[in-house]
Amino acid sequence: MRNDDNKQRVSSLGLKAESYKEILNYDVLKKGSLNFFDVVKNSNKFYTIELHKCDGYFRISTEYGRLGVTSKKDQRIAMSLDIAEKEYNKLLKGKLSKGYKEVELAQSNTGSDKAKELVNLDEVKVKKVKKVKSKLHQSVQEFVSQIYKEAQVQLNYLAVGNNDNQNSSPLGKLTVNQINKGRSILQEISDIINKKTHIMIDDVLELSNKYYMHIPKAFGLRISKEDVAIRTLNEINDQMNILKFYEDSLRMGNIMYNDNIDERYKQLASDIAPLAKNTKVYKQLVDYVVNSQSRHHNVNLEVKRIFTLSQKNAPEFDDSVGNTKLLFHGTRSANLPGILSTHIKMPNQLKGVYITGAMFGPGIYFADQSTKSSQYACARFGGNPNKFDTAFLLVSEVALGRIKEEKNARYHIQAPAGYDSVKGVEGSSLLHNEYIIYRENQHQLKYIIEFQPKRRR
């Protein structure tokens, strides 16, 4: 269509909404993403608005619908920037007056194609990569590919309905500020839970509703109060883990879904190499896995491969307290990209949140029985099952120093006075030993053991 014909069409339409039309030449001048969530009204809606500068005119583009289900696109045409901005602001203000909340996104999954390409470089680490033949050992390539695929599956599981962009919320990548808004609301919920003996749905429904207003999630066509209410500390912990995944995906950028294995490996900031099966260390580690299996777990671990590991971003190991010991640490394969690219961190717990399973407070937990740690690597305690048949045990050199033995659960935020670590002793409260340290530099990761769990007959 010639430009003068377009002007005539635009003039006749004014700012009346019409069906969205795909065009090639336009710039995105402004963009806003809004979310509305109300469990009582069974409402879970989004609204995306953009201001475009086109060839000889301006356009206000909108997309809206039920999150993760349906959407519709409209456009409004204006001949001047002033008129276009007034219309943009009027539409935005109208939605905010109806209870919609703006959602800060580093990268969007909704709106025009060009808007989806926009990236806040202060939030998202993006790097262009060329696909080249990998220089890594084949087994390392397979390991890297597996843990990233597991992370993608887990992120998709956490944000239901988000099938195309598996490292973000359904609306897109949330900024750190938006993620922290979610954490603040979780803290408010935890304060309520800690004050009451019995929590009813209505006690936390308003804040839970507020949480999903700020942290979008696709719930499908029907929403129930039971699905929405965050009423236990374990549920708060689950949401904290989701927010950590979102934050990790921001930090790791497009590497999370890029197929270039060498770039993914580089992002892990670790030296990983296969350990030869004919070495003494390999045989010792296999013996450690096999001989430390517990009869209570009803599973045998078959060692498939072992990798040596040296992390570049971990704090310098401080073994000055002495009494070092090789111990197992179990974690989901999906967590490994985040752990290896940084290190095993102290849990980012909210004030007053006590999580079942962390019997001795927010420390870093280890075990001297392989099957104990394997339970955490294989989703034994809930969550989405691993995509692959094999999982991974981390083996750390841990400086335990003077150990405080505990026979029953006792909450510590640091090692007790005069001690360097805590040991939960097998007995009345525990079926298996647990070792807990409260400083991140009190251990260093040494090995990664790939294993396949096989149920005992």
Coordinates of C-alpha atoms in Angstrom, one line a residue:
M1 CA 0.0 0.0 0.0
R2 CA 1.4 3.5 -0.9
N3 CA 2.1 5.8 2.0
D4 CA -0.6 8.4 0.9
D5 CA -3.2 5.6 0.7
N6 CA -2.2 4.6 4.2
K7 CA -2.7 8.2 5.5
Q8 CA -6.1 8.3 4.0
R9 CA -7.1 5.0 5.6
V10 CA -5.6 6.1 9.0
S11 CA -7.5 9.4 8.9
S12 CA -10.8 7.7 8.4
L13 CA -10.3 5.2 11.2
G14 CA -9.0 7.6 13.8
L15 CA -8.3 5.7 17.1
K16 CA -10.9 3.0 16.7
A17 CA -9.6 -0.4 17.6
E18 CA -9.2 -2.8 14.6
S19 CA -7.6 -6.2 14.1
Y20 CA -3.9 -6.3 14.4
K21 CA -2.0 -6.4 11.1
E22 CA 1.6 -7.6 10.7
I23 CA 3.9 -5.1 9.2
L24 CA 7.7 -5.1 8.7
N25 CA 8.7 -1.5 9.2
Y26 CA 8.1 -0.1 12.7
D27 CA 10.0 0.8 15.9
V28 CA 8.8 0.1 19.4
L29 CA 8.8 3.4 21.3
K30 CA 7.1 2.2 24.5
K31 CA 5.9 -1.1 26.0
G32 CA 4.0 -2.1 29.1
S33 CA 3.0 -5.5 30.5
L34 CA 0.2 -5.9 33.0
N35 CA -1.3 -8.8 34.9
F36 CA -4.6 -9.2 36.7
F37 CA -5.2 -12.2 39.0
D38 CA -8.3 -12.8 41.1
V39 CA -9.0 -16.3 42.3
V40 CA -12.5 -15.4 43.5
K41 CA -13.5 -14.2 40.0
N42 CA -11.6 -17.0 38.3
S43 CA -9.7 -14.3 36.5
N44 CA -6.1 -14.6 35.3
K45 CA -5.6 -12.0 32.6
F46 CA -2.7 -10.2 30.9
Y47 CA -2.6 -7.0 28.9
T48 CA 0.4 -5.9 26.8
I49 CA 0.4 -2.4 25.2
E50 CA 3.0 -1.0 22.8
L51 CA 3.5 2.3 21.0
H52 CA 4.9 1.9 17.5
K53 CA 6.4 4.4 15.1
C54 CA 5.5 3.3 11.6
D55 CA 6.0 4.6 8.1
G56 CA 4.1 7.9 8.2
Y57 CA 1.9 7.2 11.2
F58 CA 1.9 5.8 14.8
R59 CA 0.2 2.7 16.2
I60 CA -0.9 1.5 19.6
S61 CA -0.8 -2.3 19.6
T62 CA -2.5 -4.3 22.3
E63 CA -2.5 -8.0 23.1
Y64 CA -4.7 -9.4 25.9
G65 CA -6.3 -12.6 27.1
R66 CA -6.2 -15.4 29.7
L67 CA -2.7 -16.2 30.7
G68 CA -1.4 -19.4 29.0
V69 CA -4.7 -20.0 27.3
T70 CA -6.0 -17.5 24.7
S71 CA -5.0 -14.1 23.4
K72 CA -6.2 -11.4 21.0
K73 CA -4.4 -8.6 19.3
D74 CA -5.7 -5.1 18.4
Q75 CA -4.3 -1.9 16.9
R76 CA -5.2 1.7 17.0
I77 CA -3.8 4.2 14.4
A78 CA -2.8 7.8 15.0
M79 CA -1.3 10.4 12.7
S80 CA 0.7 12.2 15.4
L81 CA 2.9 11.1 18.3
D82 CA 1.0 13.4 20.7
I83 CA -2.3 11.7 19.9
A84 CA -0.7 8.3 20.0
E85 CA 0.9 8.9 23.4
K86 CA -2.4 10.2 24.9
E87 CA -4.2 7.1 23.7
Y88 CA -1.5 4.8 25.0
N89 CA -1.6 6.5 28.4
K90 CA -5.4 6.5 28.5
L91 CA -5.5 2.7 27.8
L92 CA -2.8 2.0 30.4
K93 CA -4.4 4.1 33.0
G94 CA -7.8 2.5 32.4
K95 CA -6.3 -1.0 33.0
L96 CA -4.5 0.1 36.2
S97 CA -7.7 1.6 37.5
K98 CA -9.4 -1.8 37.1
G99 CA -6.8 -3.5 39.3
Y100 CA -4.2 -4.6 36.8
K101 CA -0.6 -4.4 38.0
E102 CA 2.5 -3.6 35.9
V103 CA 5.0 -6.4 35.6
E104 CA 8.6 -5.5 35.1
L105 CA 10.1 -7.7 32.3
A106 CA 13.6 -8.1 31.1
Q107 CA 12.3 -9.8 28.0
S108 CA 8.8 -10.4 26.9
N109 CA 6.9 -13.5 25.6
T110 CA 3.9 -11.4 24.5
G111 CA 3.3 -8.5 22.1
S112 CA 4.7 -7.8 18.7
D113 CA 7.7 -9.7 17.3
K114 CA 10.0 -6.8 17.7
A115 CA 8.9 -6.3 21.3
K116 CA 9.8 -9.9 22.0
E117 CA 13.3 -9.3 20.6
L118 CA 13.9 -6.3 23.0
V119 CA 16.2 -7.3 25.9
N120 CA 17.1 -5.3 29.0
L121 CA 20.8 -5.8 28.9
D122 CA 21.1 -4.7 32.5
E123 CA 19.0 -7.7 33.5
V124 CA 19.7 -10.4 31.0
K125 CA 23.1 -11.7 30.0
V126 CA 22.8 -12.2 26.2
K127 CA 25.6 -13.4 24.0
K128 CA 25.6 -14.3 20.3
V129 CA 27.1 -17.7 19.7
K130 CA 28.0 -19.5 16.6
K131 CA 27.5 -23.3 16.5
V132 CA 30.8 -25.0 16.0
K133 CA 32.1 -28.5 16.6
S134 CA 32.7 -29.0 20.2
K135 CA 36.3 -29.5 21.5
L136 CA 35.1 -31.1 24.7
H137 CA 35.4 -34.8 25.6
Q138 CA 32.2 -36.6 24.5
S139 CA 31.2 -37.6 28.0
V140 CA 31.5 -34.0 29.2
Q141 CA 29.4 -32.9 26.2
E142 CA 26.7 -35.4 27.2
F143 CA 26.8 -34.2 30.8
V144 CA 26.5 -30.6 29.9
S145 CA 23.6 -31.3 27.5
Q146 CA 21.8 -33.4 30.1
I147 CA 21.9 -30.9 33.0
Y148 CA 20.7 -28.0 30.7
K149 CA 17.9 -30.1 29.3
E150 CA 16.8 -31.0 32.9
A151 CA 16.9 -27.3 33.8
Q152 CA 14.7 -26.4 30.9
V153 CA 12.2 -29.1 31.7
Q154 CA 12.1 -28.0 35.3
L155 CA 11.5 -24.3 34.4
N156 CA 8.7 -25.4 32.1
Y157 CA 7.2 -27.4 34.9
L158 CA 7.4 -24.5 37.4
A159 CA 5.7 -22.0 35.1
V160 CA 2.8 -24.1 33.8
G161 CA 1.7 -23.3 30.3
N162 CA 5.0 -21.8 29.3
N163 CA 6.0 -24.2 26.5
D164 CA 7.9 -21.9 24.1
N165 CA 10.2 -20.0 26.4
Q166 CA 11.1 -22.5 29.1
N167 CA 13.3 -20.2 31.3
S168 CA 10.8 -17.5 32.3
S169 CA 7.3 -16.8 33.6
P170 CA 4.4 -17.0 31.1
L171 CA 4.7 -13.3 30.5
G172 CA 8.5 -13.3 30.0
K173 CA 11.7 -13.0 32.0
L174 CA 10.9 -11.1 35.2
T175 CA 13.4 -8.5 36.4
V176 CA 15.3 -9.0 39.7
N177 CA 13.2 -6.2 41.1
Q178 CA 10.0 -8.0 40.1
I179 CA 11.3 -11.3 41.6
N180 CA 12.1 -9.5 44.8
K181 CA 8.5 -8.2 45.0
G182 CA 7.5 -11.9 45.1
R183 CA 9.9 -12.6 47.8
S184 CA 8.6 -9.8 49.9
I185 CA 5.0 -11.1 49.6
L186 CA 6.2 -14.6 50.6
Q187 CA 7.8 -13.1 53.7
E188 CA 4.4 -11.5 54.6
I189 CA 2.7 -14.9 54.2
S190 CA 5.4 -16.6 56.3
D191 CA 4.8 -14.1 59.1
I192 CA 1.1 -15.1 59.2
I193 CA 1.9 -18.8 59.2
N194 CA 4.4 -18.4 62.1
K195 CA 1.8 -16.6 64.2
K196 CA -1.0 -19.2 63.9
T197 CA -1.2 -22.8 64.9
H198 CA -3.8 -23.7 62.2
I199 CA -3.8 -21.9 58.9
M200 CA -7.1 -21.6 57.0
I201 CA -7.2 -20.8 53.3
D202 CA -8.8 -17.4 53.9
D203 CA -5.9 -16.5 56.2
V204 CA -3.5 -16.3 53.3
L205 CA -5.7 -16.0 50.3
E206 CA -5.4 -12.3 49.8
L207 CA -1.6 -12.3 50.0
S208 CA -1.4 -15.4 47.8
N209 CA -3.6 -13.6 45.3
K210 CA -1.3 -10.7 45.5
Y211 CA 1.7 -12.9 44.9
Y212 CA 0.4 -14.3 41.6
M213 CA -0.5 -10.8 40.5
H214 CA 3.2 -10.0 40.7
I215 CA 4.6 -13.5 39.7
P216 CA 2.4 -14.6 36.8
K217 CA 1.5 -18.2 36.5
A218 CA -0.9 -20.0 34.0
F219 CA -3.5 -22.0 36.0
G220 CA -5.7 -23.1 33.0
L221 CA -9.4 -22.4 32.6
R222 CA -10.4 -22.9 36.3
I223 CA -8.7 -21.6 39.4
S224 CA -9.5 -22.9 42.8
K225 CA -8.7 -21.3 46.2
E226 CA -6.9 -24.6 47.1
D227 CA -4.6 -24.2 44.1
V228 CA -3.7 -20.6 44.9
A229 CA -3.4 -20.5 48.7
I230 CA 0.2 -20.7 49.9
R231 CA -0.4 -21.9 53.4
T232 CA 2.6 -24.0 54.5
L233 CA 6.3 -23.1 54.9
N234 CA 7.1 -25.9 52.4
E235 CA 4.9 -24.3 49.8
I236 CA 6.8 -21.0 50.5
N237 CA 10.0 -22.8 50.0
D238 CA 8.7 -24.2 46.7
Q239 CA 8.0 -20.7 45.5
M240 CA 11.4 -19.5 46.6
N241 CA 13.0 -22.2 44.5
I242 CA 10.9 -21.0 41.5
L243 CA 12.1 -17.5 42.0
K244 CA 15.7 -18.7 42.2
F245 CA 15.2 -20.5 38.9
Y246 CA 13.9 -17.3 37.3
E247 CA 16.9 -15.4 38.7
D248 CA 19.4 -18.1 37.5
S249 CA 17.8 -17.8 34.0
L250 CA 18.4 -14.1 34.0
R251 CA 22.0 -14.5 35.0
M252 CA 22.7 -17.3 32.4
G253 CA 20.8 -15.5 29.6
N254 CA 20.2 -17.2 26.3
I255 CA 22.8 -19.9 27.2
M256 CA 20.0 -21.7 28.9
Y257 CA 18.4 -22.6 25.6
N258 CA 21.3 -22.3 23.2
D259 CA 22.6 -25.5 21.6
N260 CA 26.3 -24.5 21.6
I261 CA 27.7 -27.0 24.1
D262 CA 31.1 -25.3 24.4
E263 CA 29.4 -22.0 25.3
R264 CA 27.2 -23.7 27.8
Y265 CA 30.2 -25.4 29.4
K266 CA 32.0 -22.0 29.5
Q267 CA 29.0 -20.6 31.4
L268 CA 29.5 -23.3 34.1
A269 CA 32.8 -21.7 35.0
S270 CA 34.2 -25.0 36.0
D271 CA 36.9 -27.4 34.8
I272 CA 35.1 -30.8 34.3
A273 CA 36.9 -33.9 33.0
P274 CA 36.1 -37.6 32.9
L275 CA 37.9 -39.7 35.5
A276 CA 39.4 -42.9 34.0
K277 CA 37.8 -46.1 35.2
N278 CA 41.1 -47.8 35.7
T279 CA 42.4 -45.3 38.2
K280 CA 42.6 -45.9 41.9
V281 CA 40.5 -42.9 42.8
Y282 CA 37.7 -44.1 40.5
K283 CA 37.6 -47.5 42.2
Q284 CA 37.7 -45.9 45.6
L285 CA 34.7 -43.6 44.8
V286 CA 32.7 -46.5 43.3
D287 CA 33.4 -48.5 46.5
Y288 CA 32.3 -45.5 48.6
V289 CA 29.0 -45.3 46.7
V290 CA 28.3 -49.1 46.8
N291 CA 29.4 -49.7 50.4
S292 CA 27.5 -46.8 51.9
Q293 CA 24.1 -47.7 50.5
S294 CA 21.4 -47.9 53.2
R295 CA 19.0 -50.9 53.4
H296 CA 16.2 -48.4 54.3
H297 CA 16.2 -46.8 50.8
N298 CA 15.4 -49.9 48.9
V299 CA 17.5 -48.8 45.9
N300 CA 20.9 -49.7 44.5
L301 CA 23.0 -47.1 42.8
E302 CA 24.9 -48.1 39.6
V303 CA 27.8 -45.8 38.9
K304 CA 27.9 -44.9 35.2
R305 CA 30.6 -42.2 35.1
I306 CA 32.6 -40.0 37.3
F307 CA 33.9 -36.5 36.6
T308 CA 36.6 -34.5 38.3
L309 CA 35.5 -30.9 39.1
S310 CA 37.3 -27.6 39.9
Q311 CA 35.1 -24.5 40.2
K312 CA 36.3 -21.1 39.3
N313 CA 33.6 -19.0 41.0
A314 CA 33.5 -20.9 44.3
P315 CA 35.0 -19.2 47.4
E316 CA 38.5 -20.3 48.3
F317 CA 38.4 -23.5 50.4
D318 CA 39.2 -22.9 54.1
D319 CA 40.3 -26.2 55.7
S320 CA 41.9 -24.5 58.6
V321 CA 39.5 -26.1 61.1
G322 CA 40.7 -29.5 59.9
N323 CA 38.9 -32.9 60.1
T324 CA 38.3 -33.0 56.4
K325 CA 36.1 -35.8 55.0
L326 CA 34.7 -36.7 51.5
L327 CA 30.9 -36.5 51.7
F328 CA 27.9 -36.7 49.3
H329 CA 25.6 -33.9 48.4
G330 CA 22.4 -34.6 46.5
T331 CA 20.6 -32.1 44.3
R332 CA 18.3 -32.2 41.3
S333 CA 20.1 -32.3 37.9
A334 CA 18.1 -29.2 37.0
N335 CA 20.0 -27.3 39.8
L336 CA 23.4 -28.1 38.5
P337 CA 23.8 -25.3 35.9
G338 CA 23.2 -22.8 38.7
I339 CA 25.4 -24.5 41.3
L340 CA 28.3 -25.1 39.0
S341 CA 28.3 -21.6 37.6
T342 CA 28.5 -20.2 41.1
H343 CA 28.8 -22.6 44.0
I344 CA 26.6 -24.4 46.6
K345 CA 25.2 -21.4 48.5
M346 CA 23.6 -21.2 51.9
P347 CA 19.8 -21.4 51.5
N348 CA 18.2 -18.0 50.7
Q349 CA 15.6 -18.5 53.4
L350 CA 13.1 -15.9 54.5
K351 CA 13.1 -14.7 58.1
G352 CA 11.3 -17.2 60.3
V353 CA 10.8 -19.8 57.6
Y354 CA 11.6 -23.3 58.9
I355 CA 11.6 -25.9 56.1
T356 CA 10.7 -29.5 56.9
G357 CA 13.8 -31.6 56.0
A358 CA 16.3 -29.0 57.1
M359 CA 16.2 -30.3 60.6
F360 CA 19.3 -28.3 61.7
G361 CA 18.6 -25.0 60.1
P362 CA 19.7 -23.2 56.9
G363 CA 23.1 -24.8 56.3
I364 CA 24.7 -26.9 53.6
Y365 CA 23.8 -30.6 54.1
F366 CA 26.0 -33.6 53.4
A367 CA 25.7 -37.3 54.0
D368 CA 28.1 -40.3 54.3
Q369 CA 25.6 -42.6 52.7
S370 CA 25.2 -42.4 48.9
T371 CA 21.5 -43.5 48.9
K372 CA 20.7 -40.7 51.4
S373 CA 21.9 -38.0 49.0
S374 CA 20.5 -39.8 46.0
Q375 CA 17.0 -39.2 47.4
Y376 CA 17.4 -35.5 46.7
A377 CA 18.9 -36.1 43.3
C378 CA 16.0 -38.2 42.1
A379 CA 13.0 -36.1 43.3
R380 CA 12.3 -38.6 46.1
F381 CA 10.7 -35.8 48.1
G382 CA 8.3 -34.5 45.4
G383 CA 8.5 -32.3 42.3
N384 CA 8.8 -33.0 38.7
P385 CA 10.7 -36.3 37.9
N386 CA 14.0 -36.1 36.1
K387 CA 13.8 -36.3 32.3
F388 CA 16.8 -38.7 32.1
D389 CA 17.2 -42.1 33.8
T390 CA 20.5 -41.1 35.4
A391 CA 21.2 -38.4 38.0
F392 CA 24.2 -37.0 39.7
L393 CA 25.8 -37.0 43.2
L394 CA 28.2 -34.3 44.1
V395 CA 31.2 -35.2 46.3
S396 CA 32.8 -32.5 48.4
E397 CA 35.8 -32.3 50.6
V398 CA 34.3 -30.9 53.8
A399 CA 36.2 -29.3 56.6
L400 CA 34.1 -30.4 59.6
G401 CA 36.5 -29.3 62.4
R402 CA 35.0 -29.8 65.8
I403 CA 31.6 -31.5 65.4
K404 CA 28.5 -30.9 67.5
E405 CA 26.5 -34.1 67.5
E406 CA 22.7 -33.8 67.7
K407 CA 20.3 -36.7 68.3
N408 CA 17.2 -34.7 67.7
A409 CA 16.3 -31.8 65.4
R410 CA 17.7 -28.5 66.6
Y411 CA 17.6 -25.3 64.6
H412 CA 20.9 -23.5 64.1
I413 CA 21.6 -20.4 62.0
Q414 CA 25.4 -21.0 62.5
A415 CA 27.6 -23.6 64.0
P416 CA 27.1 -23.7 67.8
A417 CA 29.6 -21.8 69.9
G418 CA 32.9 -23.8 70.2
Y419 CA 32.0 -26.0 67.2
D420 CA 32.6 -25.8 63.4
S421 CA 29.8 -28.1 62.2
V422 CA 26.8 -30.1 63.2
K423 CA 26.2 -33.8 62.8
G424 CA 22.7 -35.3 63.0
V425 CA 23.4 -38.7 64.5
E426 CA 21.6 -41.8 63.3
G427 CA 19.2 -42.7 66.1
S428 CA 15.7 -42.0 67.3
S429 CA 15.0 -39.0 65.1
L430 CA 17.2 -39.8 62.2
L431 CA 17.7 -43.0 60.1
H432 CA 20.9 -41.7 58.7
N433 CA 23.8 -39.4 59.6
E434 CA 23.7 -35.8 58.3
Y435 CA 26.6 -33.3 58.3
I436 CA 25.9 -29.6 58.2
I437 CA 28.2 -26.6 57.7
Y438 CA 27.2 -23.0 58.0
R439 CA 30.0 -21.3 56.0
E440 CA 30.1 -21.6 52.2
N441 CA 33.9 -21.8 52.1
Q442 CA 34.1 -24.8 54.4
H443 CA 33.9 -27.3 51.5
Q444 CA 35.0 -27.7 47.9
L445 CA 33.3 -29.7 45.3
K446 CA 35.7 -32.4 43.9
Y447 CA 33.7 -35.0 41.9
I448 CA 30.4 -35.5 40.1
I449 CA 29.2 -39.1 40.1
E450 CA 26.6 -40.1 37.4
F451 CA 24.5 -42.9 38.7
Q452 CA 21.4 -44.9 37.7
P453 CA 19.0 -45.9 40.6
K454 CA 17.7 -49.5 40.4
R455 CA 15.1 -50.7 42.8
R456 CA 16.1 -53.7 44.8
R457 CA 14.2 -56.9 44.2

